[in-house]
Each structure stands twice: as structure tokens, then as C-alpha cells.
PDB file of C-alpha atoms in Angstrom:
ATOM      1  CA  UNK C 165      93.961 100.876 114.745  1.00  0.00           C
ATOM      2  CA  UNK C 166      95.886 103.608 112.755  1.00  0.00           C
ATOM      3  CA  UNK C 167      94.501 105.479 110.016  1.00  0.00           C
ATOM      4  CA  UNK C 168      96.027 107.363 107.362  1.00  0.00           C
ATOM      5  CA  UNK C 169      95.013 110.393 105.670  1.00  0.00           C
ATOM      6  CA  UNK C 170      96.220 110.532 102.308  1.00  0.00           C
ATOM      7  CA  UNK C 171      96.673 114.150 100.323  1.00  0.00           C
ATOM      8  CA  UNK C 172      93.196 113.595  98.785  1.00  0.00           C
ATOM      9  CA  UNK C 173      91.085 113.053 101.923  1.00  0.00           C
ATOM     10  CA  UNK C 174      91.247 109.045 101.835  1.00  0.00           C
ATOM     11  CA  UNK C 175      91.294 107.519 104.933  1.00  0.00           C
ATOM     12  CA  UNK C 176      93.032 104.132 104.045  1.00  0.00           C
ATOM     13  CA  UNK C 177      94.565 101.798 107.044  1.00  0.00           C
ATOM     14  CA  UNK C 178      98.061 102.451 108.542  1.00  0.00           C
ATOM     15  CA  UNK C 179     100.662  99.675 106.952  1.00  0.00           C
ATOM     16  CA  UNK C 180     103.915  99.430 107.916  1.00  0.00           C
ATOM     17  CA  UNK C 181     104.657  97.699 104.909  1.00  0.00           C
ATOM     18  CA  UNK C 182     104.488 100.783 102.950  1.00  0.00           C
ATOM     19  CA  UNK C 183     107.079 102.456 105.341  1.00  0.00           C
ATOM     20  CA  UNK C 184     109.534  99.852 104.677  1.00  0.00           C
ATOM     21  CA  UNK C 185     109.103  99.698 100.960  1.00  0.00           C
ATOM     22  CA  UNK C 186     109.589 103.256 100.993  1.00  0.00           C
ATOM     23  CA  UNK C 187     112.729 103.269 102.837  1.00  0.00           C
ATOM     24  CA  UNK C 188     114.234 100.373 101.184  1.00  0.00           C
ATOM     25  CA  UNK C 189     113.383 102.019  97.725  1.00  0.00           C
ATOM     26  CA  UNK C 190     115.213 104.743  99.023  1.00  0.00           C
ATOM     27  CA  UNK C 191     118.372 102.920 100.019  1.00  0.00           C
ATOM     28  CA  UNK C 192     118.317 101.037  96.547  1.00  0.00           C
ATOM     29  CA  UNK C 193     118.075 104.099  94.513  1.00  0.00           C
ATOM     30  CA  UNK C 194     121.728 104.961  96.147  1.00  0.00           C
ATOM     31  CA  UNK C 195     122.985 101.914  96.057  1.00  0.00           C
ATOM     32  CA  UNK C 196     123.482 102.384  99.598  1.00  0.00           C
ATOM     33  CA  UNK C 197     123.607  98.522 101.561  1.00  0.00           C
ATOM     34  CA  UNK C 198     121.352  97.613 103.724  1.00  0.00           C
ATOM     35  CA  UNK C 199     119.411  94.695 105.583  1.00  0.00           C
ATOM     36  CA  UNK C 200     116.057  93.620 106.331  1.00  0.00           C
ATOM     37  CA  UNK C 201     116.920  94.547 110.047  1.00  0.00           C
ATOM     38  CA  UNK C 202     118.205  97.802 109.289  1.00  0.00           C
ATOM     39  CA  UNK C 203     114.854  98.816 107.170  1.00  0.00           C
ATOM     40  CA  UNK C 204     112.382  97.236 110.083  1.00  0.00           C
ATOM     41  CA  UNK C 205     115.202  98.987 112.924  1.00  0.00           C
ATOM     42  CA  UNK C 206     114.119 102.507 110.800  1.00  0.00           C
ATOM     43  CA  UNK C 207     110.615 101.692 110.070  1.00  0.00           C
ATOM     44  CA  UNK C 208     109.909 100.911 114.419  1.00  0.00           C
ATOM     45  CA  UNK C 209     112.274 104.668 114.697  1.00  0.00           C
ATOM     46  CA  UNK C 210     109.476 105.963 112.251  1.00  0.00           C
ATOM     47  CA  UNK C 211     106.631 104.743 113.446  1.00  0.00           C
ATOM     48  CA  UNK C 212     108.162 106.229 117.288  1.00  0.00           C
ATOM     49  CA  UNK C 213     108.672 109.524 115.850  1.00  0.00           C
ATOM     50  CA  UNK C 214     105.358 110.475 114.516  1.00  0.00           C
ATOM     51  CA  UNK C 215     103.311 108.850 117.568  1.00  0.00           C
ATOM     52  CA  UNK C 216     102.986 112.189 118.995  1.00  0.00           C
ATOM     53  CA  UNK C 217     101.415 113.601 115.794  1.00  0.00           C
ATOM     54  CA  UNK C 218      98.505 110.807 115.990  1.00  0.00           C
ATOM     55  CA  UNK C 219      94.966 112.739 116.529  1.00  0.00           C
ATOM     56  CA  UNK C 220      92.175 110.418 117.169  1.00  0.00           C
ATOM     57  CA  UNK C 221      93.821 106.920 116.035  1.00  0.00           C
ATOM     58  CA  UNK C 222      94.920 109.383 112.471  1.00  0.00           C
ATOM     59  CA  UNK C 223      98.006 110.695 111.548  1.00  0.00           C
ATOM     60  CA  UNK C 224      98.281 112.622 107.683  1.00  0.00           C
ATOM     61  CA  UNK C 225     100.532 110.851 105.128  1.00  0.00           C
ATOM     62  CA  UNK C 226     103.120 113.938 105.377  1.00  0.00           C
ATOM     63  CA  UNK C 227     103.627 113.753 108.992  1.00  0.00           C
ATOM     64  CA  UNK C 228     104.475 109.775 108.554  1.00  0.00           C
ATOM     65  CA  UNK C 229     106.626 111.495 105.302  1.00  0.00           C
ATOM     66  CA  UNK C 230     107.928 114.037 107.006  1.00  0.00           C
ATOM     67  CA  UNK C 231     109.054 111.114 110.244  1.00  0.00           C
ATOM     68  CA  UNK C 232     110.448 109.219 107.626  1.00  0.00           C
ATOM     69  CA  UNK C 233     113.124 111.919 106.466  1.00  0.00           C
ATOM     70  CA  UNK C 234     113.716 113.075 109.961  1.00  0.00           C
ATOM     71  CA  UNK C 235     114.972 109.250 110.993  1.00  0.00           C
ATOM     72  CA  UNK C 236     116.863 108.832 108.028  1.00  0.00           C
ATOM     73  CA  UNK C 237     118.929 111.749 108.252  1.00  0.00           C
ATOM     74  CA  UNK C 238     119.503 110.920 112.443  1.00  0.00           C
ATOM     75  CA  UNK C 239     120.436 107.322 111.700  1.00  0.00           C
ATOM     76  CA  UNK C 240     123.278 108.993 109.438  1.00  0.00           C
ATOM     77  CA  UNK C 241     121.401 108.366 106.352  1.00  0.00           C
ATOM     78  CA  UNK C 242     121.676 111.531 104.527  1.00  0.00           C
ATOM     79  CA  UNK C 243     121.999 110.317 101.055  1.00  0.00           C
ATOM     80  CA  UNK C 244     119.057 107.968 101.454  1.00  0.00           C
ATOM     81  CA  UNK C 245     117.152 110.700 103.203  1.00  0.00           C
ATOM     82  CA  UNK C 246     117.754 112.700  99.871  1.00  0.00           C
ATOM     83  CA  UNK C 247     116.864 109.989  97.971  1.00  0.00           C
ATOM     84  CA  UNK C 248     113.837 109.455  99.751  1.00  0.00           C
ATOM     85  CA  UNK C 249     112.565 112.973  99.460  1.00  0.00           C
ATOM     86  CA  UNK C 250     113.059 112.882  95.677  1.00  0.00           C
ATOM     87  CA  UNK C 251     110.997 109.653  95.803  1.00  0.00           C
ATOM     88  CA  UNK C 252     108.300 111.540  98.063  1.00  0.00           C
ATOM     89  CA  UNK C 253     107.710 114.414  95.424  1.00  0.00           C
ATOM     90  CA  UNK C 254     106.783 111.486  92.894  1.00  0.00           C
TER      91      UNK C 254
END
């Protein structure tokens, strides 16, 4: 099982959930459309990118953060990946 370590120290439990919350948050604060399938299609593309940053079952909440922008902006997302980093400074 996947932990996550927050920017205080907390461990808390990996959940995808929060990924796609994130993302979709994201896409609604541009208005941009989107489906269920395209959120959980970038949320897998996330959760691929930052597998190699995973050090003993942990990975830090900016790396998942940081995987998060990167897919955005590949996928052709750029507005939502701006979006999304506006979101992460909150």
C-alpha cells in the first residue's frame, strides 16, 4: 500500500480519489469539458508517472503534484495544467 507524505511530515494513505478531485477541480475552474473517463484516463497517466519516484511503498505529496502538472500539460491540457498549479499553491 502507498503512502503519502504530506508537506508537514504526515504520512496519510495514497487515494486516488484526491487525484481526480484535483484534476477535475482544475478542469472546472476553466470551464474546460471533460468526462469521468477523461479525469480517471489522467488520474491512471498520474499515478504511471510518479511510480518511479515511490521509495519504500512512499512517494511526497509534490512529486504526485508535480506528476499531476506534467500529465496535464502532455495530454494537451495546458490551461488546466495552469489552473491546476494555481489550485496547488492554495
Amino acid at each position: 500500500m502507498i503512502s503519502v507524505i504530506k508537506r508537514d511530515g504526515e504520512v496519510a494513505h495514497f487515494d486516488l480519489a484526491k487525484i481526480s478531485s484535483a484534476i477535475k477541480k482544475a478542469f472546472q475552474a476553466t470551464n474546460t469539458q471533460y468526462t469521468d473517463d477523461i479525469i480517471n484516463l489522467i488520474t491512471l497517466r498520474v499515478t504511471s508517472d510518479f511510480q518511479s519516484r515511490i521509495v519504500e511503498e512512499k512517494v511526497t505529496v509534490e512529486d504526485v503534484q508535480d506528476s499531476v502538472e506534467r500529465v496535464l500539460n502532455q495530454t494537451g491540457y495546458v490551461e488546466v495544467a495552469k489552473a491546476y498549479i494555481l489550485y496547488r499553491k492554495n
